[in-house]
XYZ file of C-alpha atoms in Angstrom:
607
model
C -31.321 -34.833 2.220
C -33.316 -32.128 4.341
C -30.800 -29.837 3.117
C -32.291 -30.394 -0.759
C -35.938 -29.907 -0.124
C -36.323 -26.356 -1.213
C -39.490 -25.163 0.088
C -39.251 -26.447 3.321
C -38.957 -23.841 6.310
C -35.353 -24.770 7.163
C -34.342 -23.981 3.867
C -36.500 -21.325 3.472
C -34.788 -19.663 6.938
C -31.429 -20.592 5.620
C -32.222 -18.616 1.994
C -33.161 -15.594 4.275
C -29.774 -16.195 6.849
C -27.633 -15.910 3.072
C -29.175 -13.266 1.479
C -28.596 -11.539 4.621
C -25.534 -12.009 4.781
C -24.260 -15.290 6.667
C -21.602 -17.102 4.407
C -21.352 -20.575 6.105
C -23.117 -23.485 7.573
C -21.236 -25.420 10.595
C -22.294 -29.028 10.828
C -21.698 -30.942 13.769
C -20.023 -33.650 13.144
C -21.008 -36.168 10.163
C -18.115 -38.264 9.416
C -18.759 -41.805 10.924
C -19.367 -41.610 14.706
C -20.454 -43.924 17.672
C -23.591 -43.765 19.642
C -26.316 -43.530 17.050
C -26.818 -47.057 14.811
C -27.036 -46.457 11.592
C -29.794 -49.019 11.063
C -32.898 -47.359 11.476
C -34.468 -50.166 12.560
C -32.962 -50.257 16.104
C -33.555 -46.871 17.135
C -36.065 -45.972 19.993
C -38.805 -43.180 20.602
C -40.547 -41.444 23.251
C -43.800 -40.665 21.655
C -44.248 -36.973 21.948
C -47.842 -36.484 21.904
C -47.011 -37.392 25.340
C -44.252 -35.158 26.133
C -46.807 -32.148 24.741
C -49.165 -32.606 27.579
C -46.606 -32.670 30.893
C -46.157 -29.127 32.296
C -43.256 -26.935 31.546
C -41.722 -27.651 34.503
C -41.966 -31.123 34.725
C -39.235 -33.604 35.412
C -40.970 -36.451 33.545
C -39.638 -35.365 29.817
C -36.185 -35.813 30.604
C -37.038 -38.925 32.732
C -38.088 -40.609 29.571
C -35.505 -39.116 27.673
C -33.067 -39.922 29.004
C -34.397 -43.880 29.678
C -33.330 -44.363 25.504
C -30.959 -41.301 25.050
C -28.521 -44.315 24.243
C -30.460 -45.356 21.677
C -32.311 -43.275 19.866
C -31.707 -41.544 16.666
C -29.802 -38.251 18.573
C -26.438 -37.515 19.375
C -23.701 -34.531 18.911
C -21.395 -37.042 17.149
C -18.110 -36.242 18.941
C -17.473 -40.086 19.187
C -15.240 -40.323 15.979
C -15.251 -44.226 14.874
C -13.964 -42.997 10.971
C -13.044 -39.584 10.104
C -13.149 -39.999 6.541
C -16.760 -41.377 5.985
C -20.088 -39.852 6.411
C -22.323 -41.024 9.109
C -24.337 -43.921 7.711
C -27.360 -42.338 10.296
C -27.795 -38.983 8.417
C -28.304 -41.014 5.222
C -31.687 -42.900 3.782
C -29.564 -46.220 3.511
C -26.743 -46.654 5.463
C -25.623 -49.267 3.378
C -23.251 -49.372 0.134
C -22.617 -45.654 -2.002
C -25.649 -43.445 -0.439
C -24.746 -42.335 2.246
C -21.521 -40.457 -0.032
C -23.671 -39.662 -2.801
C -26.187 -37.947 -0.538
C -23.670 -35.933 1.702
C -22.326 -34.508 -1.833
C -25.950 -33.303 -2.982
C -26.455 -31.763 0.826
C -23.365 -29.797 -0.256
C -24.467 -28.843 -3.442
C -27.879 -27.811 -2.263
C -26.404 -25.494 0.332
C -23.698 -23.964 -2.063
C -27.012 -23.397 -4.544
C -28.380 -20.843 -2.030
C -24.836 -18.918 -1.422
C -23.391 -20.649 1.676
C -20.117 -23.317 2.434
C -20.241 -25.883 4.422
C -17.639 -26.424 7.379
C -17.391 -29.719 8.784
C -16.675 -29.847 12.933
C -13.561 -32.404 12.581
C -12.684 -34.453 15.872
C -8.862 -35.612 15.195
C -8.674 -34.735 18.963
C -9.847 -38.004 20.273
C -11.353 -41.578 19.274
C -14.195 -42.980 20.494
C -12.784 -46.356 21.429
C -8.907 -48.214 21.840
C -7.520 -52.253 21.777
C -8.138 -55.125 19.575
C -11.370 -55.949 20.635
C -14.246 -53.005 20.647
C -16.133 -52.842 17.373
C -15.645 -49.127 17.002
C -11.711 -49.552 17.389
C -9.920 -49.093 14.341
C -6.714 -47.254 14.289
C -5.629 -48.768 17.363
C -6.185 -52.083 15.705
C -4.197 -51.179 13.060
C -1.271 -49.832 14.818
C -2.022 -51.084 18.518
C -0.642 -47.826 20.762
C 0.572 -45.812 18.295
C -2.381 -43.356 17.371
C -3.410 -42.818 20.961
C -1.084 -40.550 23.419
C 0.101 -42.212 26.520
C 1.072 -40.875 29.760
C 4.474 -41.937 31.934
C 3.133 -44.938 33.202
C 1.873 -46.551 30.055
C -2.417 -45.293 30.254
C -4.029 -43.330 27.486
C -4.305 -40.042 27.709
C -8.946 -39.051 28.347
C -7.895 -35.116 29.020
C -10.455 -34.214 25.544
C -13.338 -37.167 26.940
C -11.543 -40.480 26.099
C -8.242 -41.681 24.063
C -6.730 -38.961 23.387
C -4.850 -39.135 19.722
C -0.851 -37.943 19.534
C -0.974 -35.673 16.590
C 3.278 -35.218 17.524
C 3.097 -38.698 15.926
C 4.263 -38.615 11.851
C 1.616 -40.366 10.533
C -1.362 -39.018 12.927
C -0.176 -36.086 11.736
C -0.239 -37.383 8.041
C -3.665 -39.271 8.293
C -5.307 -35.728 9.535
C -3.858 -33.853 6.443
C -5.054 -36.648 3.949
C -8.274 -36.532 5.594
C -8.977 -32.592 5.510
C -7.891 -32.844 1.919
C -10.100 -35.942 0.793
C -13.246 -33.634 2.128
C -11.930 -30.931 0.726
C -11.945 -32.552 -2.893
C -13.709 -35.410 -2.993
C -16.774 -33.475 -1.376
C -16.186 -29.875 -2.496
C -15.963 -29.089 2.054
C -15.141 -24.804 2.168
C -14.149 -25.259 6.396
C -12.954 -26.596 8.580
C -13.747 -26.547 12.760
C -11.606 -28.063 14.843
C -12.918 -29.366 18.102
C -10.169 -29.246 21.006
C -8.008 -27.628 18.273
C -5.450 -26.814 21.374
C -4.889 -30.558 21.864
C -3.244 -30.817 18.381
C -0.047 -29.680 17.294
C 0.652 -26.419 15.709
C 2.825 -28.073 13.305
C -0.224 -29.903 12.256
C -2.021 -27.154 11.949
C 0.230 -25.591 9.886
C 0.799 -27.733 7.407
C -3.077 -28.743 6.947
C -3.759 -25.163 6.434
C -0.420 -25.100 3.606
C -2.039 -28.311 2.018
C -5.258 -27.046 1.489
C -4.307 -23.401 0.686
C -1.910 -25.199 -2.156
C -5.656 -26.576 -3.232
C -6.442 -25.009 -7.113
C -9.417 -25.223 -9.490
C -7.092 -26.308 -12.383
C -5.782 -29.265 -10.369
C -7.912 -29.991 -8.059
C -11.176 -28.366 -8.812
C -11.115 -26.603 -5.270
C -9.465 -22.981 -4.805
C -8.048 -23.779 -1.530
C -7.455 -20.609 -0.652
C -11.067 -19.382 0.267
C -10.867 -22.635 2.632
C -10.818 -21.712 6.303
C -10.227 -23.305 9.173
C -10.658 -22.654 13.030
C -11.435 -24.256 16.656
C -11.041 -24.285 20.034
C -7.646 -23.414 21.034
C -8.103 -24.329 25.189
C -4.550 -25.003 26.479
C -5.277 -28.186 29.356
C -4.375 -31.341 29.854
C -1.164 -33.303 29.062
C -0.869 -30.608 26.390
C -0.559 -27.328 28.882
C 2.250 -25.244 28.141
C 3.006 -27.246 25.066
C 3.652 -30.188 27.243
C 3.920 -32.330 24.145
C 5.462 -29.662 21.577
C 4.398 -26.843 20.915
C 0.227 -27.256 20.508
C -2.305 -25.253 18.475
C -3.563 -23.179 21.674
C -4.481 -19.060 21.521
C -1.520 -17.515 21.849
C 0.379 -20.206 20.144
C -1.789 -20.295 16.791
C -1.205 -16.591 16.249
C 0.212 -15.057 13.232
C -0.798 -18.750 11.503
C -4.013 -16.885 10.192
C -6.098 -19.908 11.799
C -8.925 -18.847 14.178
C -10.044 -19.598 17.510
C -12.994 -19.095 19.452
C -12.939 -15.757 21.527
C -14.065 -16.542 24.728
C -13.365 -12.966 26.595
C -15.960 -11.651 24.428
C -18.050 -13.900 25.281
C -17.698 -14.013 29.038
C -17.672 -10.261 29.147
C -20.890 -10.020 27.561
C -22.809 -12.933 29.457
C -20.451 -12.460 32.626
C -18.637 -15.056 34.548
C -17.776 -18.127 32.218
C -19.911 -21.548 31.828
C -18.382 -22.697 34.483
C -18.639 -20.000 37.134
C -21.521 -18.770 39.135
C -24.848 -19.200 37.268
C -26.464 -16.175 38.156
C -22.979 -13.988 37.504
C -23.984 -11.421 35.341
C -21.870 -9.246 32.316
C -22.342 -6.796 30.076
C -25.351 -7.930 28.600
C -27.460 -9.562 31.322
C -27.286 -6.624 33.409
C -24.531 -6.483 35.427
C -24.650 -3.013 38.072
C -27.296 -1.722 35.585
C -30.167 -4.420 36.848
C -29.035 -6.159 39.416
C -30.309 -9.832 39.813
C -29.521 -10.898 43.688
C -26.524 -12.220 43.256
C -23.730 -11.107 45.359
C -21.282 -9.795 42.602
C -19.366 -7.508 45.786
C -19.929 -4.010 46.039
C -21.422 -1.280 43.931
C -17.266 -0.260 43.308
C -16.544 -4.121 42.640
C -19.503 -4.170 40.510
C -18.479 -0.790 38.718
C -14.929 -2.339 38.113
C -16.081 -5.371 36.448
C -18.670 -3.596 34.204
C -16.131 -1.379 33.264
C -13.803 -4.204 32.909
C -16.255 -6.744 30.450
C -16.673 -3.252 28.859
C -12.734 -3.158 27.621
C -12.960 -6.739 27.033
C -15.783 -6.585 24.522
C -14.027 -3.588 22.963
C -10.534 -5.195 22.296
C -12.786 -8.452 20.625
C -14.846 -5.236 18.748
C -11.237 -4.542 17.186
C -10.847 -8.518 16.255
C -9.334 -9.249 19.610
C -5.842 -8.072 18.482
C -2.813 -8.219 20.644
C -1.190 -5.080 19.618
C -4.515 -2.638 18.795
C -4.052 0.680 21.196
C -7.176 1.484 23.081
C -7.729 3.876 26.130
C -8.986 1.122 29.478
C -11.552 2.161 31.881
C -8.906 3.880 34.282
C -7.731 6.509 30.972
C -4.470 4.412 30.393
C -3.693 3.838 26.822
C -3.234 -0.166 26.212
C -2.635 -2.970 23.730
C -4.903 -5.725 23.750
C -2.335 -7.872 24.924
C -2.261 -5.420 28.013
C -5.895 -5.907 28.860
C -5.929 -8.666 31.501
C -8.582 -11.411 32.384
C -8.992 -14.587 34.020
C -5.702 -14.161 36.947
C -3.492 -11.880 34.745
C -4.225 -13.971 31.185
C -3.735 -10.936 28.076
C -7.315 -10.375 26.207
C -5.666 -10.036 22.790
C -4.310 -12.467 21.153
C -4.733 -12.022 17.108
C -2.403 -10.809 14.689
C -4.845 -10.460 12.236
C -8.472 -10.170 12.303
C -8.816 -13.990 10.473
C -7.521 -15.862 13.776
C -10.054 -14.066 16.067
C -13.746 -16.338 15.949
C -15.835 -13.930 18.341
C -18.825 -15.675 19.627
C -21.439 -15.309 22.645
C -22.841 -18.852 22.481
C -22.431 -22.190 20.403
C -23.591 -25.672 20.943
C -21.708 -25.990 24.040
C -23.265 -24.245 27.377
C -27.031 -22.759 27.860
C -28.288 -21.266 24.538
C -28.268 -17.344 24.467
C -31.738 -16.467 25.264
C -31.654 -19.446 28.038
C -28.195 -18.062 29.514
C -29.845 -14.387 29.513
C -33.024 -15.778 31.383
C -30.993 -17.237 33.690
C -28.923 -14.153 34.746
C -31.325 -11.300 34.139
C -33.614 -10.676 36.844
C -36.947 -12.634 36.917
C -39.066 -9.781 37.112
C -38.263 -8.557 33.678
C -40.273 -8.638 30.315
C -39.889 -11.197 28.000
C -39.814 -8.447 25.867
C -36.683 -7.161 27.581
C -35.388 -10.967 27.391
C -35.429 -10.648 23.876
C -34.575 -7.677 23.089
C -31.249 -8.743 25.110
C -30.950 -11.585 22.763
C -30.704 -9.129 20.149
C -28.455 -6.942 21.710
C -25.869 -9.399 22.156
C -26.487 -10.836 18.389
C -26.134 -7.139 17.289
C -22.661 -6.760 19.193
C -20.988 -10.133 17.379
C -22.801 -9.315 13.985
C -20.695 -6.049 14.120
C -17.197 -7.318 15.254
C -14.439 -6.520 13.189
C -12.795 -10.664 12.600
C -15.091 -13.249 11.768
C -18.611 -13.546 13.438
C -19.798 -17.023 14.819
C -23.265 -17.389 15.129
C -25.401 -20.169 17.153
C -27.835 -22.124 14.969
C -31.098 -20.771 16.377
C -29.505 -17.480 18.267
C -31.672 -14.878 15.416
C -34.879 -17.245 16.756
C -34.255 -16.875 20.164
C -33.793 -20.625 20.630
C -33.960 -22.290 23.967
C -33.241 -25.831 25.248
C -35.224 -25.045 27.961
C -32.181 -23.959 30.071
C -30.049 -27.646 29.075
C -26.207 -26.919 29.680
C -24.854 -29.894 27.472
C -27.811 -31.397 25.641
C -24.905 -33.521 23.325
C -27.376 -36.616 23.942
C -30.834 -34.817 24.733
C -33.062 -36.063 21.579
C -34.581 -33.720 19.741
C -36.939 -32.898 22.063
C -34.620 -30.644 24.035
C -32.414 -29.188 20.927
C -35.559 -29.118 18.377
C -35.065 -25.679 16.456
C -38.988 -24.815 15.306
C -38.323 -22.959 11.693
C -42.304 -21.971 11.457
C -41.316 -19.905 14.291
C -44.142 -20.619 16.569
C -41.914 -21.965 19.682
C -38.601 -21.303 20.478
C -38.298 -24.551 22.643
C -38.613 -23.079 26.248
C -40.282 -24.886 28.393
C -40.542 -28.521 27.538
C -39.783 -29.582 30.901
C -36.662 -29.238 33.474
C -33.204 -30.261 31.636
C -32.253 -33.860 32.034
C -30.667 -34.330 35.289
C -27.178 -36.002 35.028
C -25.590 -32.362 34.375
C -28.341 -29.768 35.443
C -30.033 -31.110 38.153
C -28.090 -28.920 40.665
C -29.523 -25.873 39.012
C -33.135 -27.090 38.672
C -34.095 -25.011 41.883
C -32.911 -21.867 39.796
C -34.494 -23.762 36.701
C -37.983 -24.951 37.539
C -39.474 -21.525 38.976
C -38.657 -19.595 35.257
C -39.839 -22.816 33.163
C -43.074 -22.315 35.668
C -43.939 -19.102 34.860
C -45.454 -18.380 31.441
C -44.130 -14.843 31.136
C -40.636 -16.062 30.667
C -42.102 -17.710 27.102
C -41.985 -15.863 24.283
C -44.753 -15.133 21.705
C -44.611 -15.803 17.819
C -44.535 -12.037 17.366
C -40.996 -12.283 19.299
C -39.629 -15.064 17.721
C -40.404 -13.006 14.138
C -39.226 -9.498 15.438
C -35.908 -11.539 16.468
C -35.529 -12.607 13.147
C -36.331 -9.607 11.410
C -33.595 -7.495 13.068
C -31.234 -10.390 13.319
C -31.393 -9.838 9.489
C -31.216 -6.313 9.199
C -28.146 -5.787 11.804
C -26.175 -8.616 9.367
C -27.209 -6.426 6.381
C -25.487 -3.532 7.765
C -22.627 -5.117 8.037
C -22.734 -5.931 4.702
C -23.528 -2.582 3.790
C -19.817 -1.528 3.989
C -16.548 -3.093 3.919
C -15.422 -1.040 6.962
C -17.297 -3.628 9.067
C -14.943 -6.244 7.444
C -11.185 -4.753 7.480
C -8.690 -7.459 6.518
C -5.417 -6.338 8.208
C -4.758 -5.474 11.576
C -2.938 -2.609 10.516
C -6.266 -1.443 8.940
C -8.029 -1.657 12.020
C -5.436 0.083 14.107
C -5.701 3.196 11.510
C -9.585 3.137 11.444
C -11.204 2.088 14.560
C -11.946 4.052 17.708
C -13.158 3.993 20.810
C -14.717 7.430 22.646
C -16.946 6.681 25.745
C -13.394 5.509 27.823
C -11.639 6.351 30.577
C -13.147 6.838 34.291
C -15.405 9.668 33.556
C -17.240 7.080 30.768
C -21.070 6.089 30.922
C -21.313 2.676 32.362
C -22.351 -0.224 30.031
C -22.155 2.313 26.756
C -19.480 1.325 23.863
C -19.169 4.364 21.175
C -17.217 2.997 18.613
C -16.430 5.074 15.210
C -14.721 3.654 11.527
C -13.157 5.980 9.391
C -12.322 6.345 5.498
C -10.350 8.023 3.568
C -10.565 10.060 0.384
C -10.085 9.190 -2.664
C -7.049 11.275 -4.123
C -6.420 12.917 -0.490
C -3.255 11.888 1.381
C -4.314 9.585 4.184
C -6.345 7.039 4.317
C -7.151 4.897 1.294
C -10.832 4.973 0.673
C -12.590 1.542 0.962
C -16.528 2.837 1.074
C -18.069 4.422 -1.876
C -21.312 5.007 0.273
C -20.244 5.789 3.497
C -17.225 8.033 4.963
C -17.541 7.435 8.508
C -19.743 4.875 10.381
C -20.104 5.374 14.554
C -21.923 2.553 16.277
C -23.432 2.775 19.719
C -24.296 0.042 22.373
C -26.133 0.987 25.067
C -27.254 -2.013 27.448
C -28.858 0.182 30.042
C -32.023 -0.657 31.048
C -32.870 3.166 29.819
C -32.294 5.761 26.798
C -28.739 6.853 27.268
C -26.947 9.779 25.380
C -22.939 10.688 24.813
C -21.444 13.778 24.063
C -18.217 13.942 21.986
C -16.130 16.788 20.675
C -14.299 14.238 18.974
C -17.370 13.420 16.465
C -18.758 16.926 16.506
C -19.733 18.698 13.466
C -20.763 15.919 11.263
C -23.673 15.044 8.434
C -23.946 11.280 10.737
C -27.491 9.610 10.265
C -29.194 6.646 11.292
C -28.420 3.768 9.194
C -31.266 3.264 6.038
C -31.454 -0.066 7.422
C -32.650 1.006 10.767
C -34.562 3.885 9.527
C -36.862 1.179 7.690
C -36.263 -1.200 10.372
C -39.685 -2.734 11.528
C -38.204 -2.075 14.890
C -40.037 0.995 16.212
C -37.364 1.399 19.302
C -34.490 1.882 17.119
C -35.739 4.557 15.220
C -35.686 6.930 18.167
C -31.796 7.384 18.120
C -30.486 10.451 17.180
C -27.636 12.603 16.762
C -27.003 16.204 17.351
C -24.090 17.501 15.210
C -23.482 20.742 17.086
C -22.868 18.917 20.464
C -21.881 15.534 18.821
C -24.442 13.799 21.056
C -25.677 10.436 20.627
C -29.087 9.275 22.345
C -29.615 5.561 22.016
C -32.521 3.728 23.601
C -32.186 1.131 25.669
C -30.696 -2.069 24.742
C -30.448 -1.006 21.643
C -27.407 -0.935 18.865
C -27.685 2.018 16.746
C -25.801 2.795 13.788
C -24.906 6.144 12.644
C -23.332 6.830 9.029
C -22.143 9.794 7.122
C -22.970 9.201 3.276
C -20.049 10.875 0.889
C -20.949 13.925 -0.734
C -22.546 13.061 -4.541
């Protein structure tokens, strides 16, 4: 019911998020899940009057955290116990018709203020198997049937625990019946599917084909403005379609279902979650500001700036397999062509719906957290956050669908927590007064950060690593104004890959480029001249410069010589002194872009 209270800050922040521009709200997951009891009654607290006092870098907050983290009112809910039912926890009675009526007015208060509502589904897994354990019930129903088995007879835990066999008819039917029940009986506009590569593509299929054959007449629902998307990570018994052909990247293309674009992300952050914490990318400062970490040698370190550089380009043009760019060593290439992680193809996409470009979600450090990690501790927080932005400002203006972490535009820590699934609110609290972004409430709890605490506890130590209110509100301010630019013209939102292909370019490339600068331009046609059909009344050509250097950069190109290009109106009025300092010469075609800084340039059409 927070979701209906219409002067509170959270909905307050959300009103300003969809006037802005942001079209849907991802819940975590609230059908009926394990690990938090839905009786009020039992849950336990850690009074946080006490919590306040303990320094930033204590260990004592997660101590007592994590004594009750079982059983206290907090969890990510990827323990499914009943798809189809809304968590009895998240309502005021968890008892008899309330909990349904209330998830239906949540829904309704959130589509009053312009967004959808997505629901993260788990059909990957269950949270429990046999005839015994309370939260059992499909495998009580059919005992071994739901769950996927292995040679010798054991269920499958590759996704956490019993793994579900959606290659199984009536799996396969139970998911579809249960996307459509939300779908109708709750008025649901998405769908997110968690482990999405551990179900089968057939499945996918026809879930999307059942809810696109959704209508208002029938059904009261125009399925076709229903999307869906997940993770499509290809492990486990399911690698290489070891079960049929799963719902993986490179399998789900051409589908028009999306997946989470991990090259983008990695190339921007640099390493992956799961490599070297102190690796650093395009963003954090990778050759440009070097941290202390032994990346190789100024060449290596050259190659893989240049590198992340191609990789955030190819995700710029919706991570398509087949769109033609020129690489960092002036050869022309697909996106399919561009190689990562041992020879894997960047592009993927067909079209610019499948591609879900990201640079953090719930999973992993939050962004400003990852970027303290891997930037160098002598910076300014003002450089921290200005970073923050950066990156924000690079998704926001992706051509395929933008993915945003709750908290990202407020520069949200978790006070450097790398899974904080069961961390209470203390560590995931999101502040929407904007006086604290979170940092600092103590070192992470230990069962999955305690080997990084020595990297941890000196930054949560030192009070210039925190930021001030005045950051937290200039972060939302131009979080707001970089997602009403791309509003501002339908060239930031092509719908075919073909369009893209015709429109979008890329000129600082090739080995004579400026290191960690991405000059991207968007063309339109005329209307009535042979060419291009014209999509933008306002604008005729839109160029839009990244710089992550650590200093004003500029760029010369014949190619965008000659014209009438301005900064954006938005930026011009842009409470954001910094921004306002780029420029353009027309009779050298030079860009200068301070640093850290994305600036947009347009040409308005002759009146």
């Amino acid at each position: 019911m927070a979701f209906t209270l219409k002067d509170s800050a959270g909905v307050l922040h959300l009103k300003k998020l969809s006037k802005a521009g942001i079209t849907h709200v991802h819940l975590l997951p609230t059908f009926q899940f394990a690990a938090v009891d839905d009786e009020k009654e039992n849950w336990k607290y850690v009074d946080s009057k006490i919590l306040e006092k303990l320094p930033p870098d204590s260990a004592e907050q997660q101590e007592k955290i994590t004594a009750i983290q079982d059983d206290d009112a907090y969890n990510w809910g990827y323990n499914p116990v009943l798809w189809g039912v809304p968590k009895g926890s998240y309502s005021s009675d968890p008892n008899g018709p309330c909990r349904i009526v209330e998830f239906r007015k949540m829904i309704q208060a959130l589509t009053h203020i312009g967004l959808r509502v997505v629901l993260d589904v788990v059909y990957n897994h269950l949270h429990a198997n046999g005839p015994f354990d309370k939260d059992s019930v499909l495998d009580k129903i059919v005992p071994g049937y739901y769950l996927r088995r292995n040679t010798d007879g054991f269920i499958e835990n590759s996704t956490c625990v019993n793994n579900t066999a959606s290659e199984h008819y009536m799996v396969e039917r139970l998911i579809v019946d249960d996307l459509l029940s939300w779908a109708i009986n709750y008025k649901v506009d998405g769908f997110r599917f968690d482990l999405m590569g551990h179900i089968m593509k057939r499945t996918m299929v026809k879930a999307k084909d059942a809810l696109c054959s959704l209508t208002k007449e029938r059904d009261g629902v125009d399925g076709s403005r229903i999307y869906i998307y997940g993770e499509g990570w290809d492990f486990g018994e399911v690698a290489k379609n070891g079960r049929g052909i799963n719902a993986s990247q490179f399998n789900i293309c051409g589908t028009g279902i999306g997946s989470f674009n991990d090259r983008i992300r990695d190339a921007m952050l640099g390493g992956s979650p799961f490599g070297p914490p102190l690796q650093q990318g395009f963003v954090t400062g990778l050759l440009l500001e070097p941290n202390g970490h032994d990346h190789g040698t100024k060449d290596v370190e050259k190659a893989m700036l240049a590198s992340a550089k191609d990789h955030i380009q190819v995700g710029l043009a919706a991570n398509l397999r087949d769109f033609v760019l020129t690489d960092f060593e002036g050869k022309e290439r697909k996106g399919s062509e561009v190689l990562c992680y041992g020879g894997t193809p960047v592009g993927y996409a067909l079209c610019p719906t499948e591609t879900v470009n990201y640079v953090s979600a719930h999973d992993n450090e939050t962004l400003f957290d990852i970027i303290s990690l891997k930037t160098p501790v002598g910076i300014s927080a003002e450089d921290r956050c200005r970073m923050n932005h950066f990156a924000t400002s690079i998704i926001a203006l992706t051509q395929g669908i933008p993915f945003f972490h709750a908290g990202d535009e407020m520069l949200r820590s978790k006070s450097l927590d790398r899974d904080s699934y069961n961390s209470g609110d203390w560590f995931n609290r999101l502040d929407f007064t904007y006086n604290s972004n979170n940092w600092g409430v103590g070192l992470p709890p230990k069962q999955k950060n305690e080997n990084s605490w020595p990297l941890i506890q000196p930054r949560l130590a030192d009070p210039s690593f925190k930021p001030q209110r005045s950051h937290i509100l200039a972060a939302v301010e131009n979080f707001t104004d970089v997602l009403r630019i791309r509003y501002s013209s339908p060239l930031f939102r092509l719908r075919t890959a073909n369009a893209i292909q015709e429109r979008v370019r890329f000129h600082n490339t090739g080995p004579s480029s400026v290191p960690g600068f991405i000059v991207m331009s968007i063309e339109d046609g005329n209307e009535g001249i042979p060419g291009l059909s014209q999509l933008d009344p306002v604008f005729s050509y839109i160029v839009v410069v990244f710089n992550a250097c650590p200093t004003e950069e500029s760029f010369s190109s014949p190619t965008l010589r000659g014209r009438t290009l301005q900064l954006h109106p938005i930026q011009v009025s842009s409470t954001d002194e910094t921004v306002k300092k780029s420029s353009y010469e027309a009779s050298t075609g030079c860009f200068t872009v301070p640093a850290r800084t994305t600036s947009v340039f347009v040409e308005p059409r002759k009146v």
